[in-house]
mmCIF file of C-alpha atoms in Angstrom:
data_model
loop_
_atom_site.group_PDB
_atom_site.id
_atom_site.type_symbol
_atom_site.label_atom_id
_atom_site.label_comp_id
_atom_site.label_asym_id
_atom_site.label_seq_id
_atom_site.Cartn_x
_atom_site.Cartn_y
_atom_site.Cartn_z
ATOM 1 C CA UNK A 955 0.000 0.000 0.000
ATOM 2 C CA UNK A 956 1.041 3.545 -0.876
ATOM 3 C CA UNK A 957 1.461 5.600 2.561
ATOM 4 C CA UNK A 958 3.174 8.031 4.374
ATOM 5 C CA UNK A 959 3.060 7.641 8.059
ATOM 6 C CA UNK A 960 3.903 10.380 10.932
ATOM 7 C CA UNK A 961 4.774 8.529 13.490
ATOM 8 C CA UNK A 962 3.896 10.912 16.207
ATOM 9 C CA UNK A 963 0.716 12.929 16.793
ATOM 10 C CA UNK A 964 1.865 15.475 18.486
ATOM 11 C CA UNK A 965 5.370 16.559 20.017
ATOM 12 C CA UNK A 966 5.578 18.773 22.789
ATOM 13 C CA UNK A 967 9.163 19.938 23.683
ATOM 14 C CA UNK A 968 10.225 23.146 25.678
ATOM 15 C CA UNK A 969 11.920 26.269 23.960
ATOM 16 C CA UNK A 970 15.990 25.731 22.670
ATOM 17 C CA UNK A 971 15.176 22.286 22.854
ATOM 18 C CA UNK A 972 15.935 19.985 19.775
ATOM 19 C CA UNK A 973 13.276 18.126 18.418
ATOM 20 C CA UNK A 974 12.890 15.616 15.541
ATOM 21 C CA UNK A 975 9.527 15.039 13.653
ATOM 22 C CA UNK A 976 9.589 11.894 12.504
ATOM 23 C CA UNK A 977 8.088 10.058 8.934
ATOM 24 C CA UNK A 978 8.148 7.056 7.045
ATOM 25 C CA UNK A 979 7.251 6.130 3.514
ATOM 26 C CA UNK A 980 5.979 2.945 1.481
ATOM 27 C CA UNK A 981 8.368 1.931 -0.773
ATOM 28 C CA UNK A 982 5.980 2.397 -3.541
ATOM 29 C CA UNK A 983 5.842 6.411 -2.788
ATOM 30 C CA UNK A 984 8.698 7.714 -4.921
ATOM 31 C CA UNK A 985 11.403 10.099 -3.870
ATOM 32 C CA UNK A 986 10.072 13.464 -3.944
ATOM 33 C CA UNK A 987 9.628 14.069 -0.233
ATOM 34 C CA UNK A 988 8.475 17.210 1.167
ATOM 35 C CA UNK A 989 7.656 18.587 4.803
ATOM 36 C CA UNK A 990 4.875 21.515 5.352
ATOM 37 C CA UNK A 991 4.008 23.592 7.934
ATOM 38 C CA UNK A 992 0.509 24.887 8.896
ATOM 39 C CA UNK A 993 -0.144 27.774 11.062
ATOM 40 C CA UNK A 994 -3.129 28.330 13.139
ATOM 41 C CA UNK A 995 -6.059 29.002 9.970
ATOM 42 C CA UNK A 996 -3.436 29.493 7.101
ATOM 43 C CA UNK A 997 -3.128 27.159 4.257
ATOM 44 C CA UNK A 998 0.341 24.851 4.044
ATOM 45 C CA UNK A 999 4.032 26.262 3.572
ATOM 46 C CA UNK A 1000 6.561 24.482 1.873
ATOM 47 C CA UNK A 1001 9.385 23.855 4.804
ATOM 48 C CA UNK A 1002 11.858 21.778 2.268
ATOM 49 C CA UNK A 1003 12.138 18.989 0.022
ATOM 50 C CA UNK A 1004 13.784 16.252 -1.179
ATOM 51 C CA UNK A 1005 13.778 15.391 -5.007
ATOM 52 C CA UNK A 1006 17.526 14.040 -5.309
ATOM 53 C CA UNK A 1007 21.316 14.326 -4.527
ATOM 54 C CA UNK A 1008 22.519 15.371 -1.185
ATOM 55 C CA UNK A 1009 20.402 13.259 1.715
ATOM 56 C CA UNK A 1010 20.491 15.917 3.925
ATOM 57 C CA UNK A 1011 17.858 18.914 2.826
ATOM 58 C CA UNK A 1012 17.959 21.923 4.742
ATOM 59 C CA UNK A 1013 15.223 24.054 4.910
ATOM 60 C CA UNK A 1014 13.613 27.647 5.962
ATOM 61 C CA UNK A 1015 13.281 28.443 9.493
ATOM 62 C CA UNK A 1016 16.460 26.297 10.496
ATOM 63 C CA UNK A 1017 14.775 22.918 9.586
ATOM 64 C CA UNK A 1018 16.270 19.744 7.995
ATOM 65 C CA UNK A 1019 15.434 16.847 7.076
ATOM 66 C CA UNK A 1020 17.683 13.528 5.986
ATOM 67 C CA UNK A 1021 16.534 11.098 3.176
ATOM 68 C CA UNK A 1022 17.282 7.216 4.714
ATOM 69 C CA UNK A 1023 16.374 4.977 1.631
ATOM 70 C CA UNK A 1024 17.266 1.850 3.746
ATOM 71 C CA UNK A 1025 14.921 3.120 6.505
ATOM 72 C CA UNK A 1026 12.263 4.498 4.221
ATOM 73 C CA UNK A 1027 12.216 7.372 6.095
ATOM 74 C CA UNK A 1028 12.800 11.603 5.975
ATOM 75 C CA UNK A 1029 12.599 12.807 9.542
ATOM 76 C CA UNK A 1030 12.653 16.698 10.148
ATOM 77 C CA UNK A 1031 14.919 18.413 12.489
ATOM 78 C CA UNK A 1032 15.694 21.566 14.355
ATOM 79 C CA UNK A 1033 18.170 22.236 17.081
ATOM 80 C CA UNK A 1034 16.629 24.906 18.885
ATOM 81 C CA UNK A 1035 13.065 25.283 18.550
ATOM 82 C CA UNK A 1036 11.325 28.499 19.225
ATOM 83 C CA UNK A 1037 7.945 29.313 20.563
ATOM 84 C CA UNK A 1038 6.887 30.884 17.350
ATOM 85 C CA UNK A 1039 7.320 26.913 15.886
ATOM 86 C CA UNK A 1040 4.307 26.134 17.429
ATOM 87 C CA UNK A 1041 2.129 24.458 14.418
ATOM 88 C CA UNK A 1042 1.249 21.565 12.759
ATOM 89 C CA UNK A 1043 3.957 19.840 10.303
ATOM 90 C CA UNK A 1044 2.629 17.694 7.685
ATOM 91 C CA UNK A 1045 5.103 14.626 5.545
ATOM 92 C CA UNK A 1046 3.942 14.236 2.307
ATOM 93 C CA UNK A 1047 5.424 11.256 -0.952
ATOM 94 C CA UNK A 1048 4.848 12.137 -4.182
ATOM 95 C CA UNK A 1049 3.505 8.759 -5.748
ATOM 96 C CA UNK A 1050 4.525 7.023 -8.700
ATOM 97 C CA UNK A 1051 1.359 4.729 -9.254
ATOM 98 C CA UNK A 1052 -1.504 7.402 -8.748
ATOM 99 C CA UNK A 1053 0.421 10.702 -9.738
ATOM 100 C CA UNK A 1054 -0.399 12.759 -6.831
ATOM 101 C CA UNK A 1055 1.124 13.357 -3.178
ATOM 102 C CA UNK A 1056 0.264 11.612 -0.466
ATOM 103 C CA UNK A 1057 0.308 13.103 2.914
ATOM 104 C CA UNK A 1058 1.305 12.076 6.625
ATOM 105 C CA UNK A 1059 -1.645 12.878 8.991
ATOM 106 C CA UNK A 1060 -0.107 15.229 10.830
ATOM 107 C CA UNK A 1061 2.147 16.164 14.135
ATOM 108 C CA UNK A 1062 1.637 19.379 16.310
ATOM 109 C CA UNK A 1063 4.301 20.277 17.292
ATOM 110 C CA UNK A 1064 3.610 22.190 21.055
ATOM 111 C CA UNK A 1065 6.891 24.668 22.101
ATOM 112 C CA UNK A 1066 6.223 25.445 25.560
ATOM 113 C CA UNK A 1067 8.397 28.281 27.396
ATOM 114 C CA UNK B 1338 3.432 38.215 -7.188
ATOM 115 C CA UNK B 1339 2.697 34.601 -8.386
ATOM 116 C CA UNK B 1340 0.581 32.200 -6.371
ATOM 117 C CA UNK B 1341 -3.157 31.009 -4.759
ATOM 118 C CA UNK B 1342 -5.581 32.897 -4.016
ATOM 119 C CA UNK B 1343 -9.016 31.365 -2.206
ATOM 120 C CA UNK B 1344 -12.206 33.214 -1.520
ATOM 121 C CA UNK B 1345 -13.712 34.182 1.086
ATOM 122 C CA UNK B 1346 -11.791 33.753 3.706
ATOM 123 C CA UNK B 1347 -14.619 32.937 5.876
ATOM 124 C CA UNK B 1348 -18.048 31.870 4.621
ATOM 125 C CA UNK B 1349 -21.405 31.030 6.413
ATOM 126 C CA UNK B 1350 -24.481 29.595 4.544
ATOM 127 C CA UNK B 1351 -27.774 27.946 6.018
ATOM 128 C CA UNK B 1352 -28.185 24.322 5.680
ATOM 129 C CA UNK B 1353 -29.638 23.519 2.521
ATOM 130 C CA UNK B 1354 -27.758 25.674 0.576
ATOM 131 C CA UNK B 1355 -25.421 25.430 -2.240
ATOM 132 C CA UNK B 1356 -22.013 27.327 -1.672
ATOM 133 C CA UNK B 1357 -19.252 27.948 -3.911
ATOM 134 C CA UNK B 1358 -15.791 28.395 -2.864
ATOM 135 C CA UNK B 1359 -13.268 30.249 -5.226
ATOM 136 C CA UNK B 1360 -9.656 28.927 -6.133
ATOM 137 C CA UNK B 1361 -7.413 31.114 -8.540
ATOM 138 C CA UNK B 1362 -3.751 30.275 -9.539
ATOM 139 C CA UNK B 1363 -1.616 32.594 -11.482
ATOM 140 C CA UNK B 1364 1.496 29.979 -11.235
ATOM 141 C CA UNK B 1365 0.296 28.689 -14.846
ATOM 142 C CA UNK B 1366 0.712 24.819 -13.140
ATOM 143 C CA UNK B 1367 -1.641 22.515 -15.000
ATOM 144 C CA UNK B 1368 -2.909 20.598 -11.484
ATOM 145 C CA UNK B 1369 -5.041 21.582 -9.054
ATOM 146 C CA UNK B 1370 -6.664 20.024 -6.038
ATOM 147 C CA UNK B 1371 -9.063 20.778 -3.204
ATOM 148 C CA UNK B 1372 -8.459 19.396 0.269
ATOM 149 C CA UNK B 1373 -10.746 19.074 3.511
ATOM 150 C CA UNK B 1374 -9.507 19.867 6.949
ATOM 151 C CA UNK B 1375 -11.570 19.119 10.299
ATOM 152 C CA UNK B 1376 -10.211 19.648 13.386
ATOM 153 C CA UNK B 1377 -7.506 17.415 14.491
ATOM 154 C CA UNK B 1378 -7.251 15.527 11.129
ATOM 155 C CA UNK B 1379 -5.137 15.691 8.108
ATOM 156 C CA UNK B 1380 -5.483 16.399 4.646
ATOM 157 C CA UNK B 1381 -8.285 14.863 2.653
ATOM 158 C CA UNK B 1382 -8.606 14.522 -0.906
ATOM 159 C CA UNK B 1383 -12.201 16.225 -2.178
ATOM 160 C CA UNK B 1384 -11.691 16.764 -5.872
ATOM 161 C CA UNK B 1385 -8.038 17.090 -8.378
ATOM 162 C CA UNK B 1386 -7.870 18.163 -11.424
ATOM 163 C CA UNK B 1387 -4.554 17.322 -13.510
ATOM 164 C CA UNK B 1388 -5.225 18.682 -16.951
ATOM 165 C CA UNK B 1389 -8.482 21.669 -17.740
ATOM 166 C CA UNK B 1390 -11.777 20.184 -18.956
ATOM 167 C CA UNK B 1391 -10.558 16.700 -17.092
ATOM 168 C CA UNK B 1392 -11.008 16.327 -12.780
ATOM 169 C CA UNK B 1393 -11.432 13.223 -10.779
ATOM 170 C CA UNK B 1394 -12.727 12.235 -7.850
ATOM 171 C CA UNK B 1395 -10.927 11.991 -4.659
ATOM 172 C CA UNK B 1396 -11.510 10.220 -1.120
ATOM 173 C CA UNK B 1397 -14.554 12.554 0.270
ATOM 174 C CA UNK B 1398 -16.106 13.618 -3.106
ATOM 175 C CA UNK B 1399 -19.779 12.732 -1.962
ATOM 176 C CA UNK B 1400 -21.912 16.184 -1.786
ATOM 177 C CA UNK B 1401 -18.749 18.482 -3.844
ATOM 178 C CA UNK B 1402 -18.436 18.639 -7.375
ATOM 179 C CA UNK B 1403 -15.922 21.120 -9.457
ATOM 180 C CA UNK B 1404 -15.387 22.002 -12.627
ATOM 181 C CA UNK B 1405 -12.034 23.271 -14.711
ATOM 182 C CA UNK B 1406 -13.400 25.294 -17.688
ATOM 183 C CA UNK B 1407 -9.679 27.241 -16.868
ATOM 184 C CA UNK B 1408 -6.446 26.812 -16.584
ATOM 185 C CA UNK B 1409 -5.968 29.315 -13.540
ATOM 186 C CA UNK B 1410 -9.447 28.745 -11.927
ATOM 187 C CA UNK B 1411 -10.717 25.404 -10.051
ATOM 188 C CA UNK B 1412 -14.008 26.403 -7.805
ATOM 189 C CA UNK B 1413 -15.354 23.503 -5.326
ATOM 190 C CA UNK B 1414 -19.066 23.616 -5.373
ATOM 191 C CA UNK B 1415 -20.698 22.314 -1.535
ATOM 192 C CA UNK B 1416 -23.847 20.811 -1.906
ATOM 193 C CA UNK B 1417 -26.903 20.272 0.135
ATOM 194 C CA UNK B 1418 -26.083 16.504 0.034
ATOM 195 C CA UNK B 1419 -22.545 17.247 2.047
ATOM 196 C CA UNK B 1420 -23.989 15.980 5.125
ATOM 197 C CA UNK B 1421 -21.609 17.654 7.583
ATOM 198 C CA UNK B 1422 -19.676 20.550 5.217
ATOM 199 C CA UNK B 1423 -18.483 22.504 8.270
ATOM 200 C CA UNK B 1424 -15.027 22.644 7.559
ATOM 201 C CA UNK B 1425 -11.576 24.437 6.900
ATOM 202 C CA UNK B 1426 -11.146 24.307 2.900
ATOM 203 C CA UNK B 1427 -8.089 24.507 1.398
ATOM 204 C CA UNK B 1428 -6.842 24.622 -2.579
ATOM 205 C CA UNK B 1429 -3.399 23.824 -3.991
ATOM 206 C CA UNK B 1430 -1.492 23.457 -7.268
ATOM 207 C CA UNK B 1431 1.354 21.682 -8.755
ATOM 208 C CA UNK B 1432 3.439 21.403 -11.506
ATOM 209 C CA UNK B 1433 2.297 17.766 -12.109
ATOM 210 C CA UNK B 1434 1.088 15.474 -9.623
ATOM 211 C CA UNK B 1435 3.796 14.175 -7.879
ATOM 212 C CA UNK B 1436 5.739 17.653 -7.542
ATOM 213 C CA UNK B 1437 5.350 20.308 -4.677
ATOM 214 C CA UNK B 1438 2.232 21.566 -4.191
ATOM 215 C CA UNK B 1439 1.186 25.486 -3.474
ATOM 216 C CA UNK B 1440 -1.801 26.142 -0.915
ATOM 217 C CA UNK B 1441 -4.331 28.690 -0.645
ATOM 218 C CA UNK B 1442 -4.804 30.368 2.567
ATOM 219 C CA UNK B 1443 -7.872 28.224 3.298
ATOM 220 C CA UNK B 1444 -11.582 28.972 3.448
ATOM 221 C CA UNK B 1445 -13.607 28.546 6.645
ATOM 222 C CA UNK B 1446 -16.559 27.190 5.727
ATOM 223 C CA UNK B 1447 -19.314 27.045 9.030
ATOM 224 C CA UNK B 1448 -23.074 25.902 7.988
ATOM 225 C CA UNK B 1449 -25.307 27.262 10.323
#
């Protein structure tokens, strides 16, 4: 089955705290990979992506991400996480078989001071 | 500036009415989509539309129906059959299907 799968619902981590978003793919989705933010009543914002070359994709707002082909996975990353990166982050696979992205459900990820 | 705009940004309508929802795209990308958002959920797939003149259904297309008679315009179309269209509504484009897609600021849709 084609799927994209966030493995956590929500993340709640405290301000200059790292934190890692985590998502895995069906091998069937292909490897255009993409992470999006969503703010409070806004529509989605491209955070990075992944269509080849280097495995590690860095991104706006001090976010990465790192392609694992053996893992099936592209898990986003920031060191030091803000209050202001309070949101939800969505995974999403661009799929070979039915032509259209798939996305991950969702993770809020909760900053707390 | 290049890029999505959706309108209104809120919208209320009795039930039993018919309400359409506006979706423009000046990024000349030949796909379009319209999602669903409820509270607490993800994404879901209403309506896509790859090519003009051509859309297809997606997972919640009971009670919507779209048309493309445009390149740059895709409007969503609730219907009195949508038994619960109370919802956040949001439109995107793409390239082509599998490529990064561009979102609309969303539409609030409440049915009072």
């Amino acid at each position: 089955a084609q799927s994209v799968t966030q493995l956590d619902s929500q993340v709640p981590v405290f301000e200059e705290a790292p934190v890692e978003l985590r998502c895995n793919y069906s091998s069937s989705v292909s490897v255009y990979l993409f992470w999006y933010v969503q703010y409070p009543n806004q529509g989605l914002q491209l955070l990075l992506k992944y269509l080849s070359g280097s495995t590690l994709v860095k991104g706006i707002n001090g976010f990465e991400a790192e392609f694992n082909k053996s893992q099936t996975s592209f898990h986003l990353r920031k060191p030091s996480v803000h209050i202001s990166d309070t949101a939800e982050y969505f995974c999403a696979g661009g799929s070979s078989n039915t032509g259209k992205l798939i996305f991950g459900q969702g993770t809020t990820l909760q900053v707390k001071p | 500036d290049g890029g999505i705009t959706q309108s209104p940004k809120y919208l209320f309508r009795k039930e039993g009415q018919n309400v359409t929802l506006s979706c423009e795209q000046n990024l000349n990308h030949d796909a379009m989509y319209w999602y669903r958002q409820d509270p607490g959920q993800g994404l879901r797939l209403i309506y896509y539309s790859q090519i003009v003149n051509d859309f297809q259904k997606g997972d919640i297309a009971e009670g919507y129906s779209v048309s493309r008679e445009k390149k740059e315009s895709f409007p969503l179309t609730v219907t009195s059959a949508q038994k619960n269209p109370t919802a956040f509504y949001l439109c995107a484009s793409s390239i082509t299907g599998i490529n990064e897609q561009f979102f609309g600021p969303g539409t609030r849709l409440t049915v009072l």
